Structure formats: structure tokens, C-alpha cells
Coordinates of C-alpha atoms in Angstrom, one line a residue:
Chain A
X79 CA -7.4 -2.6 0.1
X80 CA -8.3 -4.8 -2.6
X81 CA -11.4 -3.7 -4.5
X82 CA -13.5 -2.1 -7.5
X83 CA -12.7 1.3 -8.5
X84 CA -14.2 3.5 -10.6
X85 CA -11.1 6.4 -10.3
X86 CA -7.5 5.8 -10.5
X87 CA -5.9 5.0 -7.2
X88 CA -2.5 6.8 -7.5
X89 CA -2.7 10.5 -7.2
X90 CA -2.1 12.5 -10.3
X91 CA -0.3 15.1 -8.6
X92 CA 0.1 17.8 -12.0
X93 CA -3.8 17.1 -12.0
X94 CA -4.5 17.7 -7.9
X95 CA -2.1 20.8 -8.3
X96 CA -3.4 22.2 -11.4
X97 CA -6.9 22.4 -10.1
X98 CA -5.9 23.7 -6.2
X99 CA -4.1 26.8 -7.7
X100 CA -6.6 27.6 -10.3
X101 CA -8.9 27.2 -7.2
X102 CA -6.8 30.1 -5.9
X103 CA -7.2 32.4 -8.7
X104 CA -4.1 31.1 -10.1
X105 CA -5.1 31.2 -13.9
X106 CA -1.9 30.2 -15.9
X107 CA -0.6 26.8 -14.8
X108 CA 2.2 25.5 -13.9
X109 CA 4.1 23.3 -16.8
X110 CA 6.0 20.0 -15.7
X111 CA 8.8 19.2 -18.1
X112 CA 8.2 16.6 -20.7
X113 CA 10.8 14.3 -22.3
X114 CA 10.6 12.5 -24.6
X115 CA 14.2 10.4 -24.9
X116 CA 15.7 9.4 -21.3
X117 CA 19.4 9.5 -21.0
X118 CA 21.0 6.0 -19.7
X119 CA 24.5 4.8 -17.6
X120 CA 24.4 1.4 -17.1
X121 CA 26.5 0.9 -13.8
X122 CA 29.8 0.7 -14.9
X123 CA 31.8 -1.9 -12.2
X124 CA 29.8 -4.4 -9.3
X125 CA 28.0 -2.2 -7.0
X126 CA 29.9 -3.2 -4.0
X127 CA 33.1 -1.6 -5.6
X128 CA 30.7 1.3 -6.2
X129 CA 30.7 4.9 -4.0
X130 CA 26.9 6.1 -3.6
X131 CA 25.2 9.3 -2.7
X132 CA 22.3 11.2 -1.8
X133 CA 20.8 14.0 -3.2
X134 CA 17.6 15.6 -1.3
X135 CA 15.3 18.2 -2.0
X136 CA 15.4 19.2 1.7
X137 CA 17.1 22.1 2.7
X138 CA 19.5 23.0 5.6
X139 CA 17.9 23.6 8.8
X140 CA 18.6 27.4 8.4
X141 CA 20.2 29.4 11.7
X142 CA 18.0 30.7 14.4
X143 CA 16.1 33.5 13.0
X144 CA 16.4 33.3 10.1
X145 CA 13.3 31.8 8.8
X146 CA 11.0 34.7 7.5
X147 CA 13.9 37.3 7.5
X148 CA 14.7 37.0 3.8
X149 CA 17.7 35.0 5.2
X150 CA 16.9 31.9 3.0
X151 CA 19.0 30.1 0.4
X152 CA 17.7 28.1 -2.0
X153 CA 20.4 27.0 -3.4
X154 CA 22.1 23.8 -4.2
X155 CA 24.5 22.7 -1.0
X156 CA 26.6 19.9 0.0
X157 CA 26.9 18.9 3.7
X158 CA 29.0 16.1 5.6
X159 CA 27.3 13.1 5.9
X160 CA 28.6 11.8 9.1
X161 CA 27.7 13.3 11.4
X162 CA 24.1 12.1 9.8
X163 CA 21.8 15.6 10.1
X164 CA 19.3 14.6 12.4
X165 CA 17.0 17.4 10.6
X166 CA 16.5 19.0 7.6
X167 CA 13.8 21.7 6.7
X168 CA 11.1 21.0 4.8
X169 CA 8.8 23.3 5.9
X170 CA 8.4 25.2 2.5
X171 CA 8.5 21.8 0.3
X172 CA 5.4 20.3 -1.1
X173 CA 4.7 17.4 0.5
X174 CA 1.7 16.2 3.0
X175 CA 1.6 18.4 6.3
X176 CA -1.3 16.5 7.2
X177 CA -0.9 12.9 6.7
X178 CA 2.8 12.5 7.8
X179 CA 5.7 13.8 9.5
X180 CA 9.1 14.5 8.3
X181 CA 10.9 14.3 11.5
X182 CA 13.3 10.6 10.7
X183 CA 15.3 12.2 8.1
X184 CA 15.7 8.6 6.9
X185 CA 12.3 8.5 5.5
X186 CA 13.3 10.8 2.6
X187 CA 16.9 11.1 3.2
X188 CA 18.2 7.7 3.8
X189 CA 21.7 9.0 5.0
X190 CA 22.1 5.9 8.1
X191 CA 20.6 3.2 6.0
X192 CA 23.2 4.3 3.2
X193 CA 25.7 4.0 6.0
X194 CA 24.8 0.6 6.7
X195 CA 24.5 -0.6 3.1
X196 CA 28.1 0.6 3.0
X197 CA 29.2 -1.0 6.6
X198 CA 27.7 -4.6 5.2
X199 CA 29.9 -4.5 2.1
X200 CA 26.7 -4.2 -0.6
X201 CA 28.0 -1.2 -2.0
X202 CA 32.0 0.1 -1.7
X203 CA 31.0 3.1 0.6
X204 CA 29.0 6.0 1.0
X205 CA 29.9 9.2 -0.2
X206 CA 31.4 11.8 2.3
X207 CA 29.0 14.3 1.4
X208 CA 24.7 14.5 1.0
X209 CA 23.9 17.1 -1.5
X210 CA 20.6 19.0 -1.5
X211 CA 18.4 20.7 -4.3
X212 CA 15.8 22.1 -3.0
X213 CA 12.8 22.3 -5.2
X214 CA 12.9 25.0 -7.4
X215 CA 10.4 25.4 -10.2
X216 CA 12.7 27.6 -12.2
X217 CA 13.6 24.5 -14.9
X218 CA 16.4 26.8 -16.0
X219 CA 17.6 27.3 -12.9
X220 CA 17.3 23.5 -12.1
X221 CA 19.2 22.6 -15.3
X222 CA 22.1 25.0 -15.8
X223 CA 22.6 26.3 -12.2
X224 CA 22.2 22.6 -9.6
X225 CA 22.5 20.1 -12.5
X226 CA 26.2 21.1 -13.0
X227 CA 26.5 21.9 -9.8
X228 CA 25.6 18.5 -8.4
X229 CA 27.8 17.2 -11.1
X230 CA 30.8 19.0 -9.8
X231 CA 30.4 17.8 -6.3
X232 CA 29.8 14.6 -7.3
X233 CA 32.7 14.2 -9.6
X234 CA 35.0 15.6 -6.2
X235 CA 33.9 13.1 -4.5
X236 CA 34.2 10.1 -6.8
X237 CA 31.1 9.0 -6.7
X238 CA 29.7 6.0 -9.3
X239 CA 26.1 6.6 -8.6
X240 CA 23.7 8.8 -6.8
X241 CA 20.1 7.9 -5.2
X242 CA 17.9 10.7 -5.1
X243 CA 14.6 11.2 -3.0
X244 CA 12.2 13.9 -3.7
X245 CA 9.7 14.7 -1.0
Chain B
X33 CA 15.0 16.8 -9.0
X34 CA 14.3 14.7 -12.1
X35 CA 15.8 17.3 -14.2
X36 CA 19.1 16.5 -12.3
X37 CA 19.2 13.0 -12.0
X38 CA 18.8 13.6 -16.4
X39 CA 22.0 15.5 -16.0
X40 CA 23.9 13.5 -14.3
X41 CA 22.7 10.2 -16.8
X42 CA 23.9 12.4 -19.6
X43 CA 27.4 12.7 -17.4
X44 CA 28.1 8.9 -17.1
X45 CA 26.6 9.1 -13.6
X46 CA 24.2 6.5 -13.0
X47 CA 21.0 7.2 -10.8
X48 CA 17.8 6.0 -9.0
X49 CA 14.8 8.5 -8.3
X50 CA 13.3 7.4 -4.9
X51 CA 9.4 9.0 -5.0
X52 CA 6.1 8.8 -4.6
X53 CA 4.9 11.5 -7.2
X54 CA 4.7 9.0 -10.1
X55 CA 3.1 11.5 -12.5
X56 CA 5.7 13.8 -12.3
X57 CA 8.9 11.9 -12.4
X58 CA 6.9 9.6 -15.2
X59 CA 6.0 12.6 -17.1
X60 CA 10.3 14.1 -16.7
X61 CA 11.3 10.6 -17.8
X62 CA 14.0 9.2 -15.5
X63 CA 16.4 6.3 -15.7
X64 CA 15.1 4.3 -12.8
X65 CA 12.5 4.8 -10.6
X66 CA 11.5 3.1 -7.0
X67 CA 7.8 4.1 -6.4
X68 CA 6.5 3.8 -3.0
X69 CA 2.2 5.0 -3.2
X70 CA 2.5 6.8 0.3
X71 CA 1.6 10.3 0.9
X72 CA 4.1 12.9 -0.1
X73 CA 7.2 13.3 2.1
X74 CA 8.0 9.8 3.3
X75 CA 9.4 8.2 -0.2
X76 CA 12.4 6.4 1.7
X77 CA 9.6 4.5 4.3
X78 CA 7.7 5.4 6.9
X79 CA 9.3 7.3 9.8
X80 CA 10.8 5.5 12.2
X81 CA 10.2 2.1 10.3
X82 CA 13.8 1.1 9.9
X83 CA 13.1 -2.3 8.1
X84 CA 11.0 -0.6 5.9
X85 CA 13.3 1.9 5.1
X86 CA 16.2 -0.9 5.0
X87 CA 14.1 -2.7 2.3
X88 CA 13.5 0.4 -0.1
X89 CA 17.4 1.5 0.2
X90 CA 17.9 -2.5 -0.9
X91 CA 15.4 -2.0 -3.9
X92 CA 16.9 1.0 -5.2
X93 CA 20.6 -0.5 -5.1
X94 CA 19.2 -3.5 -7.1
X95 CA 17.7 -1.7 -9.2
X96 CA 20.2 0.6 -9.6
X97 CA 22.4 -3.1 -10.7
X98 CA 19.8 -4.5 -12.6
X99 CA 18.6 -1.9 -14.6
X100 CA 19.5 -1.9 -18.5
X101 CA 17.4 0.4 -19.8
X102 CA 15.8 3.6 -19.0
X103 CA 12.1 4.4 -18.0
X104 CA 12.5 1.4 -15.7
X105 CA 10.1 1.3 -12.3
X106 CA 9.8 -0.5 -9.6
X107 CA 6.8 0.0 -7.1
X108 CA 7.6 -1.0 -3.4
X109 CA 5.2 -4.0 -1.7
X110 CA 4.2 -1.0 1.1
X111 CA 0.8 0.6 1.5
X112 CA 0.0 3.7 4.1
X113 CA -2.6 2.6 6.9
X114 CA -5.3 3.6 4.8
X115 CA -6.4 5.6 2.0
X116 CA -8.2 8.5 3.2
X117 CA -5.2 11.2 2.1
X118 CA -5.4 10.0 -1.8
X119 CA -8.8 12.4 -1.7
X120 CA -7.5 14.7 1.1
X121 CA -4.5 16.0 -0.1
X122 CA -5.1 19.4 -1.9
X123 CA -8.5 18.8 -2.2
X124 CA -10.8 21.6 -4.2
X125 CA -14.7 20.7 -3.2
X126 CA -17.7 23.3 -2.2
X127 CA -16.8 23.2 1.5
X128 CA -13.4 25.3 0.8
X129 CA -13.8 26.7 -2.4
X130 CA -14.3 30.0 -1.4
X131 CA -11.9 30.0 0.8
X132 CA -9.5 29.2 -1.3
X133 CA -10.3 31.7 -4.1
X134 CA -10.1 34.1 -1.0
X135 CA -6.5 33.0 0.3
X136 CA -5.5 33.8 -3.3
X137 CA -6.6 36.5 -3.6
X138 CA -5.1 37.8 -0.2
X139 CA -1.9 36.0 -1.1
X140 CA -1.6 38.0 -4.5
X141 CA -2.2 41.3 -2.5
X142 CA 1.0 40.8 -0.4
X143 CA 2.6 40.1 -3.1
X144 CA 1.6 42.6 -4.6
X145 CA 2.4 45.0 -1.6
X146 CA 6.2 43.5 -1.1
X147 CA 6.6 44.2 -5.0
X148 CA 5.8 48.2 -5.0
X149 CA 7.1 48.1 -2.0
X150 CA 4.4 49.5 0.2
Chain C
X182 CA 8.1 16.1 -28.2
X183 CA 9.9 17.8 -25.5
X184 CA 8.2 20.5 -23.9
X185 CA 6.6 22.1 -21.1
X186 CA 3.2 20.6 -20.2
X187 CA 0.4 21.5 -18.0
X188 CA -1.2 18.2 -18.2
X189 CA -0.3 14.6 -17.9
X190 CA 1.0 13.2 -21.5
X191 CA 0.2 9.9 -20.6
X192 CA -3.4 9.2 -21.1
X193 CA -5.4 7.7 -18.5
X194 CA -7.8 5.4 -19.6
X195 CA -10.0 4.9 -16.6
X196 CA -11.0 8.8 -16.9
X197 CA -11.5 8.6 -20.3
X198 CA -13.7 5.9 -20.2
X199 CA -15.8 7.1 -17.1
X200 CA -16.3 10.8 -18.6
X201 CA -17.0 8.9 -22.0
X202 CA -19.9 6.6 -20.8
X203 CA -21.1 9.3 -18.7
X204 CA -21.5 11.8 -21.3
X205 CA -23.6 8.6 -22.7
X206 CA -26.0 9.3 -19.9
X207 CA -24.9 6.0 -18.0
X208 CA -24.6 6.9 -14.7
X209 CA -23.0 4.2 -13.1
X210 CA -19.3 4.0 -13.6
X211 CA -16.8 0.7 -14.7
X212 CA -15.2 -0.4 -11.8
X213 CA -11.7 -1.5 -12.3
X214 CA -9.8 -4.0 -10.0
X215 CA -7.6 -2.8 -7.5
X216 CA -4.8 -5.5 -5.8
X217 CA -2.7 -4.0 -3.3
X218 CA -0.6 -6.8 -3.2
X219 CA 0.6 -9.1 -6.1
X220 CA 1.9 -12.6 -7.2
X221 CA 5.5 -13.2 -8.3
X222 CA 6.8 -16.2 -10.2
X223 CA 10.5 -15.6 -11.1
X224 CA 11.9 -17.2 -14.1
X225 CA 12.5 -21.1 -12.9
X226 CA 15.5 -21.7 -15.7
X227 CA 17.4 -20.0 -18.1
X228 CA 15.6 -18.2 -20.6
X229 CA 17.0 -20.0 -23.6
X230 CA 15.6 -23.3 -22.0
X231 CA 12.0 -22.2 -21.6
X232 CA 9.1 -22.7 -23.4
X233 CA 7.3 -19.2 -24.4
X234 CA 3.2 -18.7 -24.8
X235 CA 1.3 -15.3 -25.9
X236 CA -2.5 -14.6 -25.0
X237 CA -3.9 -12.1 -26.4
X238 CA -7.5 -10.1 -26.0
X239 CA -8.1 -10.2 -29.8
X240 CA -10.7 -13.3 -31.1
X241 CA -11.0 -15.8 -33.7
X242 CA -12.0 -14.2 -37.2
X243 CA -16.0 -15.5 -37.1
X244 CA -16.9 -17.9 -39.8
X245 CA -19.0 -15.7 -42.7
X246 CA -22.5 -14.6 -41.7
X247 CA -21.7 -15.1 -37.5
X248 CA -21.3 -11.1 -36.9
X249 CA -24.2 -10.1 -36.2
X250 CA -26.2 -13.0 -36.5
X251 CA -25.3 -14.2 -32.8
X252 CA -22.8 -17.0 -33.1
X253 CA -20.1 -14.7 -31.8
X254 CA -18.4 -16.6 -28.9
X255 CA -16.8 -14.7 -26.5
X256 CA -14.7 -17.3 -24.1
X257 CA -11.7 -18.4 -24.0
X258 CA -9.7 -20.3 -26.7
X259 CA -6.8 -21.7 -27.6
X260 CA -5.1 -22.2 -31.9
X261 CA -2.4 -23.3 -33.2
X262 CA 0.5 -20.9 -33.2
X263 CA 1.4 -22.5 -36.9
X264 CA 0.3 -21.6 -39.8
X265 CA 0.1 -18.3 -37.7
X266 CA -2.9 -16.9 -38.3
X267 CA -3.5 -14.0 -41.2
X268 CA -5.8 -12.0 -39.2
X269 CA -7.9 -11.8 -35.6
X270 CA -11.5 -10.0 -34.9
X271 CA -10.8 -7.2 -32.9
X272 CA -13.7 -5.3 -34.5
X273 CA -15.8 -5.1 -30.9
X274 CA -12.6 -4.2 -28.4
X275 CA -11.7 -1.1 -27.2
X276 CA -8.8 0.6 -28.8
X277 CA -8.0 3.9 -31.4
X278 CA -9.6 2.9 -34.6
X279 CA -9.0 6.3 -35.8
X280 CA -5.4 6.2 -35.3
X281 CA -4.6 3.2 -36.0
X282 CA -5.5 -0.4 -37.3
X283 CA -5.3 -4.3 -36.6
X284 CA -4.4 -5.4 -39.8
X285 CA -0.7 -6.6 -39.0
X286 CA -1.7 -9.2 -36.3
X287 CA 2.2 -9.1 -35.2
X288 CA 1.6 -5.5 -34.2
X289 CA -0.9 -6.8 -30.9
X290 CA -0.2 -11.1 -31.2
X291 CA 3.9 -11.2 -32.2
X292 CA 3.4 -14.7 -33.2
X293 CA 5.9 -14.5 -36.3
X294 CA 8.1 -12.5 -33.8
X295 CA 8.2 -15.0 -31.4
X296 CA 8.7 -17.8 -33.7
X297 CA 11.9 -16.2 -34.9
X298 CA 13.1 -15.4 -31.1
X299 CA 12.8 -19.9 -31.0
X300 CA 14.7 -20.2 -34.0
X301 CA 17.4 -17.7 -32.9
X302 CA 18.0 -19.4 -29.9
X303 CA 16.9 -16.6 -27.5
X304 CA 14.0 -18.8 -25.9
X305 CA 13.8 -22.9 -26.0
X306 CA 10.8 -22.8 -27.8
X307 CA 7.5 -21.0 -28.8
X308 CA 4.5 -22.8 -27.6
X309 CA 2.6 -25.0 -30.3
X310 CA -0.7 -22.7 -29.6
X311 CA -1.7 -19.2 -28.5
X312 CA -4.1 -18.5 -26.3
X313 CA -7.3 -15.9 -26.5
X314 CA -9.1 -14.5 -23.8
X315 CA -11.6 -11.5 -25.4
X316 CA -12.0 -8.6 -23.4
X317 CA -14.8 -9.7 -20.7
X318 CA -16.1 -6.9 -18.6
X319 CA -17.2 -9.1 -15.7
X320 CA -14.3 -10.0 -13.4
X321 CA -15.8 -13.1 -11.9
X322 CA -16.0 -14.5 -15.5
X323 CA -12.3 -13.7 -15.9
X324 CA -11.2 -14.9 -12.7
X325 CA -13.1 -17.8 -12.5
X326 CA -13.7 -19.0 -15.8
X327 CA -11.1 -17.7 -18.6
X328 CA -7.8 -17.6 -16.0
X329 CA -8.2 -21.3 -15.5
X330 CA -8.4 -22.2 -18.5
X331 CA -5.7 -21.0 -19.4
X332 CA -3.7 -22.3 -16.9
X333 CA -4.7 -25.6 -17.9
X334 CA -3.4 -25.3 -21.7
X335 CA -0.5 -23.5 -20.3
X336 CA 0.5 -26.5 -18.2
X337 CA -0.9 -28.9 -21.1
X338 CA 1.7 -27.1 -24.0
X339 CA 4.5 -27.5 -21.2
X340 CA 4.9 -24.0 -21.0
X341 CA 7.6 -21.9 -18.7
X342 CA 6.2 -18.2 -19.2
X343 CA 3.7 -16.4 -21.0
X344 CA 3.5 -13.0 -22.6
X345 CA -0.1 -11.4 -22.6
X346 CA -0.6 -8.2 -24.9
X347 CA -4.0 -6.2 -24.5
X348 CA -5.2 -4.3 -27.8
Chain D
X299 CA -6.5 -10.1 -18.7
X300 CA -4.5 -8.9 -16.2
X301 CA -6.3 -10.9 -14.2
X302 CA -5.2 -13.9 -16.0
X303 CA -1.5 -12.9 -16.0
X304 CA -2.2 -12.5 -12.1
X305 CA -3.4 -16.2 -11.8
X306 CA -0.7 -17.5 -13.8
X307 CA 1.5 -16.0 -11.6
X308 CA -0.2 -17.3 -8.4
X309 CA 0.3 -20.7 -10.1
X310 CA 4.0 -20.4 -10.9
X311 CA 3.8 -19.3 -14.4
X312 CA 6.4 -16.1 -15.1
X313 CA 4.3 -13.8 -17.3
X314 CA 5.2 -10.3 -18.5
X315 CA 2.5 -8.0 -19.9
X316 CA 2.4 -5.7 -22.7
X317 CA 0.2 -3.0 -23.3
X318 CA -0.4 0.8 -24.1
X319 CA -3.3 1.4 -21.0
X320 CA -1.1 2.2 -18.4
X321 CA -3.4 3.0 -15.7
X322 CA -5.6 0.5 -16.1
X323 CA -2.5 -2.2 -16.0
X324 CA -1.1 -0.2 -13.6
X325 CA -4.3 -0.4 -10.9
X326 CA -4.8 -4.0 -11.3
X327 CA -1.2 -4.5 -10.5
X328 CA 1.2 -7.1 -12.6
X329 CA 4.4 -8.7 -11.9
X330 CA 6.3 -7.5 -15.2
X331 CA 4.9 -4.8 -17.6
X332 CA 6.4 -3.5 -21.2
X333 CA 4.4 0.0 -21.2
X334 CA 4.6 1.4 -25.1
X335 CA 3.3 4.7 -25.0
X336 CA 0.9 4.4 -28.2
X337 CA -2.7 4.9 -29.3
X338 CA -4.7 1.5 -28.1
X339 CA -4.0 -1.3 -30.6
X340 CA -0.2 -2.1 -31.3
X341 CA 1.0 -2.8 -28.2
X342 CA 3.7 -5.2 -30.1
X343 CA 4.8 -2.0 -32.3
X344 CA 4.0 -0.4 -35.5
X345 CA 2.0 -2.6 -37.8
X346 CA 4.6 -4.3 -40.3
X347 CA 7.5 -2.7 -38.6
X348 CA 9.1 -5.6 -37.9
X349 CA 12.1 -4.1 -36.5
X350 CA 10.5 -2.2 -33.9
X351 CA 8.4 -5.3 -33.2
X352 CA 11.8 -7.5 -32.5
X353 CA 13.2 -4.8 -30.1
X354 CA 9.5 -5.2 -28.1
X355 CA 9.2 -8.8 -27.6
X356 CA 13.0 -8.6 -26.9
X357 CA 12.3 -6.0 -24.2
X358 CA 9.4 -8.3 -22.7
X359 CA 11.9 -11.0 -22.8
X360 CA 14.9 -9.1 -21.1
X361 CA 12.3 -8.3 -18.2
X362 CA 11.0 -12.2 -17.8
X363 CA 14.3 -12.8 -17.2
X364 CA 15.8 -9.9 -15.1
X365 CA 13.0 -9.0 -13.0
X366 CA 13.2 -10.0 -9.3
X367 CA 10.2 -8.6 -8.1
X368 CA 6.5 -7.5 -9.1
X369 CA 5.2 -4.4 -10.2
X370 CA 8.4 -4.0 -12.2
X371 CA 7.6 -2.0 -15.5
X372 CA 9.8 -0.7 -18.6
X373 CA 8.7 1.9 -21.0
X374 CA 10.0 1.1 -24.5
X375 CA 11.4 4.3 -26.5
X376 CA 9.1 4.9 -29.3
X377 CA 6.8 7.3 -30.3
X378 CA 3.8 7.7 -32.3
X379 CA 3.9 10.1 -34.8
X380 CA 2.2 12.9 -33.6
X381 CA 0.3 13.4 -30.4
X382 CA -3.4 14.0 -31.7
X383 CA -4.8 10.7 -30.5
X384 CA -3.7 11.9 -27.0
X385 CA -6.9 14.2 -26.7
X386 CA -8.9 12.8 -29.7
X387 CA -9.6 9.5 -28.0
X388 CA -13.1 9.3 -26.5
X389 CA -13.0 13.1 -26.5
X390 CA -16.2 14.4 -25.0
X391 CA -16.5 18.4 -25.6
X392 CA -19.1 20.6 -26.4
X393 CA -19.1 19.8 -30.1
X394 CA -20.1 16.3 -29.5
X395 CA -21.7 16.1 -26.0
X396 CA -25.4 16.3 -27.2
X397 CA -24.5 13.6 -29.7
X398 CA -23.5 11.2 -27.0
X399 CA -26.0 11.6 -24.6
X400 CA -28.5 10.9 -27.5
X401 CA -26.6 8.0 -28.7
X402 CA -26.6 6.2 -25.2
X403 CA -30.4 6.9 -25.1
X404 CA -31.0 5.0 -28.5
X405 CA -28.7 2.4 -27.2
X406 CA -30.4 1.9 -23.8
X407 CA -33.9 2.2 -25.8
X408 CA -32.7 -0.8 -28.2
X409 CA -31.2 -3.3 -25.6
X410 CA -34.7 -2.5 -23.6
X411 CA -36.5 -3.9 -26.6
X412 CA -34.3 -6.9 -27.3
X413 CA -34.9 -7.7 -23.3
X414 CA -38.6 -6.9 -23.5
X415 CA -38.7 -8.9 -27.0
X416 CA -40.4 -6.8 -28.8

């Protein structure tokens, strides 16, 4: 709604975080990276000669079972993207449990509306694959272990461009 | 997530973040950005909301197009039903303060537990 | 610097402010204006045919003795863009004057800067005036009195787009 | 000011702003933003760097012309020197809190005179 406000109106999430674990006890707190120069592709040919793809921070709906049983993997994955997934977990992500859902994978994985995009000629086609990364807050991990991976998988599958979505 | 999309810029592979955690993809620094201001876990539209979502997918190809420099955001024209989960959302205040210093504490003493493996 | 940060780099201005004045003793807080939704003009011709204004939140340097004295107008104005002017008061806005200064008018008003994008061809023309609209902390005022205004010398110096910069 | 940019736009004026207070810019809401990340008061670029000043209003003329949609903001690359203003700005902290509150007091006592005219 339109209005007067004293306090910014978009959430600071480091800020909200920061002070709910320190509310826990948590007493060091946790450091977002900080860039200052931004690496730049411009799109090299016309987007509908382009191949696109997702990348999620969702994970794999893991087997029956195997939630709680140190059964797991965090790890980066890539998954066929028809058949589209019609879930993903997201149970241990950060995102708001109490506001919304997460059940239409298409609200953060936008795997059919890609599918259209590519069906109506905007872009060339969709890539064959999704990839996932799910969140981990180990930058080094992040950065030498999924960053090339993703890379790799993305390179296989000639892709020009990636959209990614984090929850 | 960020940290990837950085890599992949590097690489000669162009990217869009789709979000709605602007601090922290703004503080990463990404090439391009399509901000929706919803709650966290929707950033692609609103469940179930295919035009929505249809519209957001459209934003982030042309901005994906249009784009010729880096650090460039567009916010989506969409706004959640209301705005009572901007204060909600991992909110510290006296009614759960103590609680939560309590859940911490239990939290650290299972961890604790797994660890010496008790 | 690169890095790993606990708290946001950018500064946010609407805390700063509020914690500021409050630590003053004044208890009721700015309130800023929130639009959910807002206007879009695109760009009606090619940029090298339009005509280019600036506005800017700085004022006219007050004739000796005025500072202080009560002759310091606050409304909106409009001067001409050549001989660009030397220097503007900015001496009662809000801005670092610790880390910074005013004194090179191009670094808030790019009047010489805009001139040469005329003469290089990149934009039809610069407009024959700038515009001024001091900082004014009541919105009405804005709103209903300085956006107006400025509208109608906009429309009177033929003018295609305008670029605003706030100190 | 944003406000004016706003009414310009409502009135079919294309207007880009530029401007180093990226909240507040940001909460009003603009069609076309050039966000330099500096301390308050150069929002063009460095005083008498000219160069840096030309790639600025070339960057707020790239965007009038590109842009296709509000809320559309670039960040330019530069970077201040250092980062001390970041926290030095309109720091309040226990060295200087008694200082303000007593400065605020004199203030209110003065503008009560001038309204009571004595």
C-alpha cells in the first residue's frame, strides 16, 4: 500500500538473520560475501537462437526414509528436465514456512514456463537438464566445488545462458 | 547461488538471479537481477499463478537481452496480499525472546551430544 | 573491498536518519513515501533527437548578507544552463560534509557534462535551463507545488527527458 | 524529488534519477535509477574527475534509452576511497550520544523562542 513510512519496506535479510541467531545464543555472525567488481557476458547471439537453464537451490526430493537418516546429499546435481519434477525439497532451505507454500515448483523453479518460452520460439530451447545447488554456507565450498561444477554441466549441455532462482 | 551465477559470468556464461533477498544478492553483486518483494520462497510468482509466473520468466529473458552492464535490477510490478510477513518473518521481540535463547541453547547441546558422540 | 561482511555495505539512509534524530530526543520519526506501483514514460524518439533537462536539489548561491538574515527561498526555480553556473548553495542539505565537498558543481549538477553529450551528438540538445527543486521535507509541497512546476518549464524548454540528481 | 521525477513520468516525461541514497530512492520507487555507491554529495562522480563524470551521465543516458520498464536500476562501478564514511555518517555511539540529545534540546529550546517571540 501506498503510504508514509518511517522504516524501510524491503526486508534486510543479513540484518533479520543477524539478530534471530544472536537471539539464539549464536554470538559470531554469519558473513555474506562482498564484492566489489561484478563480472559481465553480454549475451552473445539473439536470445531466440539462445539454449537457457535453470539452476535451483532446491534439492532432490530424497528417497523414502531417508530424511533424518544422515542419508542427505547436499551436493550440486543435475536432473532431466522433462519430465518437469513436480517436487523438490525444500524443507531445510531458508525461506518463509509461514507466509507461503512451496508446492508449484514453478514459483521458484520455473522449469514449464521455461518450456513454454522455448515452445513459442522466444528463446532457441530449453536445456535438457535443471541443475540444483543447494544452499550451502560454506563460500569455499560454493566457489570451488558447485561453481565449476555447474560450469561443467552447463558447458555439456550447450547452454548460452542460465536463470537462476534462489528461494 | 550468487557466488555461482559470478562464476559462470567469469566463464562467458551469461546469467539472471531471479530473488527476492535483495540485500544479499545486492551485497554478492550479480550481473542482473529480477527482484520480486514477496516473502522468501516464491521468487518465480506466486504458486499456482501461471500469468504471474509467465510474466517474471518474460522479465528475466529481457533482461537477460537488454542488459549491458552489470549490477543491473529490475523489480517486478507484483506485491503479496499484504504486508504483515515483512515484520513476521524471523522476528526477535519480548514475547519469544526467551524462547529463543532457550532453543539455542538446547540446539547447541545436541550438537554438542552428536559431536562426542554420546 | 572484497570480503566477508556481517553487515550490509550499503548504507541505509532511512535508519540512519531515524536513529540520528532520535538520539536528538525527537521522538517522532521522518516518514518517507512509499508507492507500490509506479509511472513509466519510455523514451518517445531516438535519443540523439531528444532534448535533455537536469534538476537538481542544490539552490541558487544567495545574494551576500541573505544566509541567515531570512531571504533564503526555498521553492522551486529554474536558470540558465549557459554560462553554467560556478557554484550552487548546498550548505543546508543533507549529505557527508566530512567526506566530501560541493565545490565541483559537475560532481551533483553535470551541466558542463551534458553540454558536451549535445555537442557530441549523443543527445539532440541540452535544455536552455536547469531546474532546482531544494530538498522540501513536506511531501504535499513537493507534490503539489514544486512537481508542477516543473512540469511546466519542462514542457515550456521543449524538453524529451530529464535527469534528476539528489546531493 | 523523487516525487517530481514520479510526476514527470505520470505526464509523459522519461526521466532517470541519480543518486547515492539508495533506500530512500528505492522506497519511493522510480522508473530509471543510476545508484553510485558514494558518500552523499557527488552523485555525478568525483569532483573534477571529469572522466568518471562522462562514464555517469553516459550510464543515465544508456538507461533512458534501454529501459522498458520501471523500477529498473544500474549501479555504476566506482568506489570511494576507503569505507570510513560508511559508519561515520550520522554515527550515534556512546562517545557522542549525550552530545546529541543535548544539542536537540538547545535546538527545540531555540525554535520555541523564535515561535513564542521572545
Amino acid at each position: 500500500m501506498d503510504g508514509l513510512r518511517p522504516y524501510r519496506s524491503f526486508v534486510s535479510y543479513i540484518d533479520r538473520s543477524r539478530e534471530y541467531y544472536a537471539a539464539q545464543g549464536y554470538s559470531k555472525p554469519y558473513a555474506w560475501a562482498h564484492h566489489d567488481d561484478v563480472p559481465f557476458t553480454p549475451l552473445q547471439k539473439p536470445l531466440s537462437g539462445c539454449r537457457v537453464g535453470l539452476v535451483t537451490t532446491a534439492g532432490r526430493t530424497p528417497a523414502e526414509g531417508l530424511i533424518g537418516a544422515g542419508g542427505l546429499k547436499r551436493g550440486p546435481y543435475a536432473e532431466p528436465a522433462n519430465p518437469p519434477p513436480k517436487s523438490l525439497f525444500t524443507d531445510d532451505l531458508f525461506w518463509d514456512k509461514k507466509a507461503t507454500h512451496t508446492d508449484d515448483v514453478d514459483s521458484f523453479l520455473p522449469v514449464n514456463r521455461l518450456a513454454e518460452q522455448a515452445n513459442g520460439g522466444c528463446i532457441g530451447s530449453a536445456s535438457p537438464r535443471f541443475y540444483g545447488v543447494p544452499t550451502d554456507y560454506s563460500q569455499s565450498r560454493t566457489s570451488q566445488g558447485a561453481a565449476p561444477k555447474i560450469l561443467e554441466w552447463c558447458r555439456e549441455d550447450g547452454l548460452d545462458a542460465v536463470l537462476f532462482s534462489a528461494l | 547461488m550468487s557466488l555461482v551465477a559470478r562464476h559462470l559470468e567469469a566463464n562467458g556464461v551469461s546469467t539472471v538471479v531471479m530473488g527476492s533477498a535483495r540485500d544479499i544478492v545486492e551485497e554478492c553483486g550479480v550481473a542482473r537481477f529480477v527482484f520480486t518483494d514477496f516473502p522468501l520462497g516464491n521468487p518465480c510468482g506466486k504458486p499456482w499463478d501461471q500469468e504471474m509466473q509467465r510474466s517474471i520468466i518474460g522479465s528475466a529473458l529481457n533482461l537477460l537481452d537488454r542488459a549491458w552492464m552489470p549490477r543491473t535490477t529490475i523489480q517486478t510490478p507484483f506485491h503479496w496480499e499484504n504486508d504483515t510477513w515483512r515484520d513476521a518473518f524471523m522476528r526477535v521481540d519480548d514475547g519469544n525472546r526467551e524462547a529463543l535463547a532457550r532453543a539455542g541453547e538446547e540446539r547447541r547441546r545436541r550438537q554438542a551430544e552428536v559431536k562426542t558422540g554420546r
